[in-house]
PDB file of C-alpha atoms in Angstrom:
ATOM      1  CA  UNK A 285      -4.841 -30.501  33.059  1.00 86.00           C
ATOM      2  CA  UNK A 286      -8.060 -28.462  33.594  1.00 91.00           C
ATOM      3  CA  UNK A 287      -7.023 -25.806  31.775  1.00 95.00           C
ATOM      4  CA  UNK A 288      -6.821 -27.463  28.834  1.00 95.00           C
ATOM      5  CA  UNK A 289     -10.531 -27.248  29.019  1.00 95.00           C
ATOM      6  CA  UNK A 290     -10.661 -23.524  28.804  1.00 96.00           C
ATOM      7  CA  UNK A 291      -8.051 -22.981  26.161  1.00 97.00           C
ATOM      8  CA  UNK A 292      -9.054 -25.376  23.695  1.00 97.00           C
ATOM      9  CA  UNK A 293     -12.428 -23.418  22.827  1.00 97.00           C
ATOM     10  CA  UNK A 294     -10.519 -19.911  23.196  1.00 97.00           C
ATOM     11  CA  UNK A 295      -8.073 -20.752  20.673  1.00 98.00           C
ATOM     12  CA  UNK A 296     -11.518 -21.952  18.666  1.00 98.00           C
ATOM     13  CA  UNK A 297     -12.543 -18.722  19.125  1.00 98.00           C
ATOM     14  CA  UNK A 298      -9.633 -16.895  18.183  1.00 98.00           C
ATOM     15  CA  UNK A 299      -9.238 -18.885  14.688  1.00 98.00           C
ATOM     16  CA  UNK A 300     -13.018 -18.181  14.253  1.00 98.00           C
ATOM     17  CA  UNK A 301     -12.369 -14.598  14.734  1.00 98.00           C
ATOM     18  CA  UNK A 302      -9.630 -14.007  12.240  1.00 98.00           C
ATOM     19  CA  UNK A 303     -11.391 -16.616   9.815  1.00 98.00           C
ATOM     20  CA  UNK A 304     -14.035 -13.944  10.071  1.00 98.00           C
ATOM     21  CA  UNK A 305     -11.938 -10.514   9.907  1.00 97.00           C
ATOM     22  CA  UNK A 306      -9.877 -11.957   6.828  1.00 95.00           C
ATOM     23  CA  UNK A 307     -13.331 -13.043   4.830  1.00 95.00           C
ATOM     24  CA  UNK A 308     -14.287  -9.515   5.806  1.00 95.00           C
ATOM     25  CA  UNK A 309     -11.491  -7.591   4.313  1.00 92.00           C
ATOM     26  CA  UNK A 310     -11.446  -9.531   1.265  1.00 91.00           C
ATOM     27  CA  UNK A 311     -15.407  -8.807   0.532  1.00 91.00           C
ATOM     28  CA  UNK A 312     -14.226  -5.574   1.440  1.00 90.00           C
ATOM     29  CA  UNK A 313     -11.447  -4.992  -1.399  1.00 85.00           C
ATOM     30  CA  UNK A 314      -8.510  -4.349   1.417  1.00 83.00           C
ATOM     31  CA  UNK A 315      -6.522  -6.843  -1.076  1.00 80.00           C
ATOM     32  CA  UNK A 316      -7.489  -5.466  -4.466  1.00 82.00           C
ATOM     33  CA  UNK A 317      -4.850  -3.521  -5.440  1.00 78.00           C
ATOM     34  CA  UNK A 318      -1.298  -4.062  -3.601  1.00 73.00           C
ATOM     35  CA  UNK A 319       0.599  -2.087  -6.820  1.00 78.00           C
ATOM     36  CA  UNK A 320      -1.087   1.241  -7.193  1.00 79.00           C
ATOM     37  CA  UNK A 321      -0.363   2.392  -3.678  1.00 72.00           C
ATOM     38  CA  UNK A 322       3.598   2.093  -3.417  1.00 74.00           C
ATOM     39  CA  UNK A 323       3.987   3.339  -6.874  1.00 77.00           C
ATOM     40  CA  UNK A 324       1.631   6.260  -6.254  1.00 75.00           C
ATOM     41  CA  UNK A 325       4.298   8.080  -4.373  1.00 77.00           C
ATOM     42  CA  UNK A 326       6.595   8.603  -7.545  1.00 77.00           C
ATOM     43  CA  UNK A 327       3.883  10.263  -9.655  1.00 74.00           C
ATOM     44  CA  UNK A 328       2.367  12.138  -6.964  1.00 63.00           C
ATOM     45  CA  UNK A 329       3.227  15.939  -7.868  1.00 66.00           C
ATOM     46  CA  UNK A 330       2.555  17.137 -11.366  1.00 67.00           C
ATOM     47  CA  UNK A 331       5.559  18.951 -13.052  1.00 62.00           C
ATOM     48  CA  UNK A 332       5.718  22.688 -12.757  1.00 64.00           C
ATOM     49  CA  UNK A 333       5.338  24.801 -15.273  1.00 64.00           C
ATOM     50  CA  UNK A 334       7.598  27.383 -14.029  1.00 64.00           C
ATOM     51  CA  UNK A 335      10.766  25.067 -14.340  1.00 59.00           C
ATOM     52  CA  UNK A 336      12.862  25.983 -17.254  1.00 58.00           C
ATOM     53  CA  UNK A 337      12.572  24.158 -20.474  1.00 58.00           C
ATOM     54  CA  UNK A 338      15.590  22.554 -22.085  1.00 63.00           C
ATOM     55  CA  UNK A 339      15.082  24.924 -25.220  1.00 64.00           C
ATOM     56  CA  UNK A 340      15.253  28.071 -22.721  1.00 59.00           C
ATOM     57  CA  UNK A 341      18.233  27.321 -20.737  1.00 58.00           C
ATOM     58  CA  UNK A 342      21.567  28.802 -22.125  1.00 60.00           C
ATOM     59  CA  UNK A 343      24.032  26.395 -24.483  1.00 58.00           C
ATOM     60  CA  UNK A 344      27.538  25.969 -24.243  1.00 60.00           C
ATOM     61  CA  UNK A 345      27.834  25.679 -27.643  1.00 59.00           C
ATOM     62  CA  UNK A 346      26.643  29.679 -28.201  1.00 57.00           C
ATOM     63  CA  UNK A 347      29.175  30.605 -26.128  1.00 56.00           C
ATOM     64  CA  UNK A 348      31.435  29.543 -28.138  1.00 56.00           C
ATOM     65  CA  UNK A 349      30.517  31.368 -31.029  1.00 53.00           C
TER      66      UNK A 349
END
């Protein structure tokens, strides 16, 4: 039963540290933008100008003429 006198203050210290860490993270902008990082992987690389455009590729219709 004596251990409860140690566990309750220890639990309160852990809660206080967790609350402090949460408010520190909010103040430092950790939760400002949750959408952009997940979408940035889709638009990471710019298209290369070396890729052929559809107008320069041979058409099947021209081969039949």
